[in-house]
XYZ file of C-alpha atoms in Angstrom:
340
model
C 0.000 0.000 0.000
C 1.295 3.443 -0.908
C 1.029 6.455 1.384
C -1.561 8.054 -0.911
C -3.684 4.879 -0.845
C -3.472 4.754 2.956
C -4.576 8.385 3.278
C -7.482 7.860 0.854
C -8.738 4.781 2.725
C -8.271 5.969 6.310
C -8.991 9.685 6.478
C -11.895 11.614 7.974
C -12.765 14.762 6.076
C -12.344 18.202 7.643
C -15.659 20.008 8.013
C -16.151 23.371 6.303
C -16.675 25.091 9.661
C -13.732 23.326 11.310
C -11.698 25.339 13.836
C -8.265 24.125 14.909
C -7.318 24.462 18.570
C -3.555 24.211 19.077
C -2.741 23.288 22.673
C 0.981 23.520 23.184
C 3.707 24.577 25.571
C 6.327 26.922 24.174
C 9.692 27.988 25.507
C 8.779 31.690 25.420
C 5.071 31.757 26.367
C 4.502 28.938 28.863
C 5.272 29.197 32.577
C 6.961 25.936 33.553
C 4.842 24.089 36.100
C 7.509 22.162 38.022
C 10.951 21.120 36.846
C 13.981 18.940 37.538
C 17.471 19.734 38.778
C 19.945 19.967 35.868
C 17.303 18.981 33.288
C 14.490 21.244 32.124
C 11.195 19.904 30.809
C 11.077 22.803 28.361
C 13.331 20.810 26.058
C 9.984 19.208 25.094
C 8.356 22.606 24.518
C 8.086 24.203 21.082
C 10.328 27.076 20.101
C 8.769 30.157 18.491
C 10.053 29.003 15.104
C 8.539 25.540 15.558
C 5.171 26.997 16.528
C 5.391 29.257 13.479
C 5.852 26.148 11.327
C 2.645 24.648 12.709
C 0.584 27.810 12.323
C 1.909 28.256 8.775
C 0.672 24.751 7.990
C -2.773 25.681 9.336
C -2.813 28.863 7.248
C -1.876 26.898 4.128
C -4.908 24.663 4.759
C -7.198 27.709 5.234
C -7.951 26.526 8.761
C -8.918 29.136 11.353
C -7.055 28.405 14.556
C -6.496 29.480 18.120
C -3.425 28.821 20.266
C -3.462 27.874 23.951
C -0.054 27.941 25.651
C -1.227 26.262 28.836
C -3.513 23.329 29.555
C -5.568 25.265 32.128
C -6.214 28.081 29.661
C -7.569 25.568 27.153
C -9.746 23.811 29.737
C -11.194 27.073 31.099
C -12.180 28.147 27.581
C -13.445 24.862 26.162
C -15.705 24.095 29.141
C -17.870 27.109 28.265
C -17.698 26.779 24.465
C -20.617 25.921 22.187
C -20.796 23.685 19.097
C -17.886 21.512 20.202
C -18.195 19.284 17.148
C -16.611 21.980 14.986
C -13.273 21.756 16.818
C -10.202 19.655 16.152
C -7.572 19.733 18.887
C -3.906 19.333 18.088
C -2.173 18.676 21.416
C 1.520 18.811 22.249
C 1.084 20.125 25.807
C 2.822 18.296 28.653
C 3.623 20.858 31.309
C 4.704 19.656 34.737
C 6.702 16.662 35.918
C 6.105 12.955 36.464
C 3.778 10.444 34.767
C 0.497 11.204 33.064
C 1.001 14.879 32.294
C 0.650 14.394 28.535
C -2.719 12.661 28.939
C -4.654 15.603 30.386
C -5.822 17.136 27.103
C -6.831 13.812 25.468
C -8.845 13.058 28.622
C -10.695 16.376 28.432
C -11.341 15.891 24.719
C -12.743 12.420 25.347
C -14.991 13.694 28.133
C -16.361 16.490 25.939
C -16.410 14.345 22.763
C -14.064 16.692 20.905
C -12.109 15.405 17.932
C -8.379 15.360 18.652
C -5.152 14.116 17.127
C -3.197 11.177 18.485
C -3.930 8.326 20.860
C -6.303 8.265 23.816
C -5.236 9.207 27.325
C -4.754 5.597 28.443
C -2.280 4.838 25.638
C -0.521 8.156 26.177
C 0.064 7.272 29.849
C 0.994 3.679 29.072
C 3.639 4.622 26.523
C 5.309 7.003 28.977
C 6.060 4.032 31.248
C 9.162 2.443 29.745
C 9.055 -0.587 32.049
C 5.432 -1.355 31.197
C 6.066 -1.038 27.467
C 9.187 -3.209 27.581
C 7.298 -5.847 29.589
C 4.322 -5.902 27.205
C 6.493 -6.117 24.107
C 8.684 -8.855 25.561
C 5.621 -10.885 26.557
C 4.430 -10.679 22.958
C 7.715 -11.789 21.398
C 8.805 -8.357 20.209
C 12.527 -7.997 20.789
C 13.577 -5.435 23.383
C 16.951 -5.010 25.092
C 17.360 -6.801 28.421
C 15.898 -4.575 31.125
C 15.212 -4.184 34.824
C 13.299 -1.651 36.907
C 15.457 0.139 39.471
C 13.834 2.045 42.354
C 16.964 2.816 44.330
C 16.878 -0.077 46.762
C 16.892 -3.219 44.640
C 19.911 -5.296 43.653
C 21.473 -4.927 40.207
C 24.383 -7.266 40.929
C 22.985 -9.979 38.659
C 23.824 -7.864 35.634
C 26.409 -9.314 33.311
C 29.659 -7.544 32.475
C 28.093 -5.808 29.497
C 27.023 -2.229 28.815
C 23.769 -0.724 30.132
C 21.963 2.620 30.026
C 19.752 4.082 32.762
C 16.630 5.908 31.568
C 14.132 7.865 33.688
C 10.938 5.841 33.586
C 8.461 8.504 32.452
C 10.500 10.977 30.405
C 11.233 11.655 26.742
C 13.513 14.009 24.773
C 16.493 12.538 26.680
C 15.509 14.324 29.911
C 17.716 12.892 32.646
C 20.151 11.273 30.227
C 23.850 12.058 29.950
C 26.937 10.018 29.185
C 27.060 9.185 32.920
C 23.941 7.049 32.430
C 25.949 4.445 30.519
C 27.827 1.871 32.605
C 29.124 -1.684 32.635
C 27.356 -4.408 34.595
C 30.461 -5.043 36.660
C 30.765 -1.376 37.611
C 27.317 -0.124 38.605
C 27.274 3.578 39.661
C 24.735 3.212 42.487
C 25.422 6.660 43.953
C 24.820 8.376 40.612
C 21.697 6.320 39.868
C 20.220 7.013 43.303
C 20.870 10.736 42.900
C 19.129 10.643 39.528
C 16.104 8.939 41.101
C 16.001 11.545 43.867
C 16.320 14.516 41.497
C 13.814 13.239 38.942
C 11.430 11.735 41.525
C 10.903 8.557 39.515
C 12.395 5.072 39.047
C 14.821 4.163 36.279
C 14.675 1.592 33.530
C 18.051 -0.124 33.323
C 18.323 -1.284 29.724
C 21.017 -3.194 27.894
C 22.908 -0.770 25.679
C 22.759 -1.684 21.991
C 25.589 -0.377 19.835
C 24.892 0.489 16.195
C 22.267 2.668 14.510
C 19.659 4.826 16.273
C 16.517 4.668 14.132
C 12.923 5.854 14.307
C 9.951 4.528 12.336
C 7.008 6.949 12.029
C 3.645 5.198 11.710
C 0.170 6.316 10.673
C -2.714 4.419 12.235
C -6.075 4.792 10.524
C -9.541 3.336 10.875
C -8.766 0.456 8.511
C -5.007 -0.039 8.328
C -1.533 1.124 9.361
C 1.293 2.629 7.329
C 4.945 2.469 8.363
C 7.453 4.837 6.778
C 10.973 3.740 5.965
C 13.230 3.899 9.046
C 14.974 7.211 9.695
C 18.498 7.261 11.101
C 19.294 9.785 13.852
C 22.956 10.678 14.154
C 25.338 13.433 15.074
C 26.173 16.179 12.624
C 29.067 14.322 11.025
C 29.503 11.933 8.124
C 28.833 8.701 10.029
C 25.314 7.307 10.255
C 26.453 4.799 12.875
C 26.172 6.274 16.348
C 27.844 3.174 17.766
C 28.488 3.317 21.507
C 27.330 6.937 21.784
C 23.914 8.440 22.509
C 21.889 11.517 21.725
C 21.966 12.882 25.247
C 20.016 15.733 26.841
C 22.358 18.482 25.605
C 22.283 17.291 21.995
C 18.495 16.979 22.013
C 18.008 20.341 23.772
C 20.135 22.099 21.130
C 18.792 20.068 18.165
C 22.403 19.125 17.502
C 21.677 16.031 15.431
C 20.388 15.203 11.968
C 18.424 12.630 9.949
C 19.280 10.272 7.113
C 17.923 7.202 5.367
C 19.228 3.757 6.179
C 21.927 2.526 3.794
C 20.487 0.602 0.848
C 22.242 -2.606 1.842
C 20.142 -2.895 5.037
C 16.795 -4.661 4.657
C 14.237 -2.641 6.609
C 11.209 -4.884 5.954
C 11.304 -6.670 9.326
C 11.903 -3.398 11.176
C 8.792 -1.852 9.597
C 6.761 -4.991 10.286
C 7.824 -4.913 13.943
C 6.915 -1.230 14.200
C 3.436 -1.978 12.838
C 3.024 -4.960 15.170
C 4.003 -2.744 18.117
C 1.499 -0.020 17.204
C -1.267 -2.593 16.692
C -0.501 -4.364 19.968
C -0.600 -1.137 21.953
C -3.729 0.177 20.229
C -2.178 3.456 19.095
C -3.957 5.961 16.872
C -3.037 8.620 14.333
C 0.606 9.605 14.095
C 2.936 7.640 16.349
C 6.536 6.407 16.282
C 8.503 3.328 17.274
C 12.208 3.705 18.075
C 14.882 1.070 17.614
C 18.550 0.339 18.051
C 19.912 -1.634 15.108
C 23.127 -3.620 15.412
C 25.591 -3.720 12.545
C 24.758 -7.414 12.063
C 21.108 -6.490 11.356
C 19.666 -7.495 14.744
C 17.279 -4.844 16.074
C 15.442 -4.014 19.308
C 12.523 -1.715 20.152
C 13.739 0.853 22.682
C 10.854 3.324 22.959
C 7.379 4.246 21.693
C 5.999 7.754 21.125
C 2.274 8.499 20.883
C 2.675 12.113 19.751
C 5.965 12.714 17.942
C 6.902 16.124 16.570
C 6.331 16.628 12.859
C 7.989 20.025 12.422
C 10.982 20.431 10.097
C 13.603 19.059 12.524
C 11.995 15.659 13.096
C 12.141 12.135 11.737
C 8.426 12.381 10.880
C 8.988 15.403 8.649
C 12.018 13.726 7.060
C 9.992 10.563 6.328
C 7.082 12.463 4.768
C 9.436 14.550 2.618
C 11.075 11.351 1.347
C 7.591 10.407 0.118
C 7.330 13.703 -1.760
C 4.926 15.379 0.679
C 4.848 19.013 1.758
C 4.445 20.441 5.259
C 0.786 21.124 4.455
C 0.328 17.488 3.422
C 1.823 16.353 6.725
C -0.460 18.449 8.897
C -3.558 17.687 6.828
C -2.870 13.955 7.122
C -2.481 14.165 10.913
C -5.701 16.163 11.294
C -7.678 13.896 8.962
C -6.677 10.850 11.038
C -8.209 12.425 14.168
């Protein structure tokens, strides 16, 4: 199935009186509601330029829109609004700290029966819990790196003398991740890990570190079928696509200091795409989502994360994947809205 065929078979039309409500946090307009030591949640917020990209897409589609920079502002306004069926909500808001914060707007939309992009609040919460996702995928024979939940008082001494990475359980955008998070099983940095737990107020997922390629597979989930794009390689701004034993840590993600490429032609991506689709189906995701992998040089691959609401602005794997299919920014946004 081609992308055009998928869109034709799975889209819901936009009504003539449709009004787009953009609920987002931005670095310049949103007051941060809680934060972490040494890591700011506003790395997940949109910049002014990124918000301009989204509004330009709406303008190109002749969609009237309104922007809400804070979840409370949106809720206060929508509760008293009339004709709710004319609205479509695009949500990227996730102010605050800890689990569940990204599910607030989908919950409100469900309660008020407002059309919105992305997955429901349950899936949004579920996919923020790295231990739960790893456990579900493993139980369903989807390959994930070896993993263990660490709460600060359990024993990690059974780890083998191989490389591991510690990830905050509920975060994305590499919040809480630096090169210090990588360690060998015979040299576990308990003091550092316990400090990380204390500062971020959440457990850690200890995950086997997979050396090789860092790849992301954007997926569209419609009412009848799913469409997986070709895998996108994330790598540093140099000539090598292989990130190897390195990571895209918090500083690189915060500064957008990385780029995107296609996988080399000699790598067969069919099984990777099939696994991404199986993952999205298993978890019951909707609309635009993304499955992340680490791919070894020998072709073995592992699911490392799942995103229910990935960015689609210019500096994103989603945008890169759509552009490889010959689509414009307007096409991207229209597709996302029509899948709501």
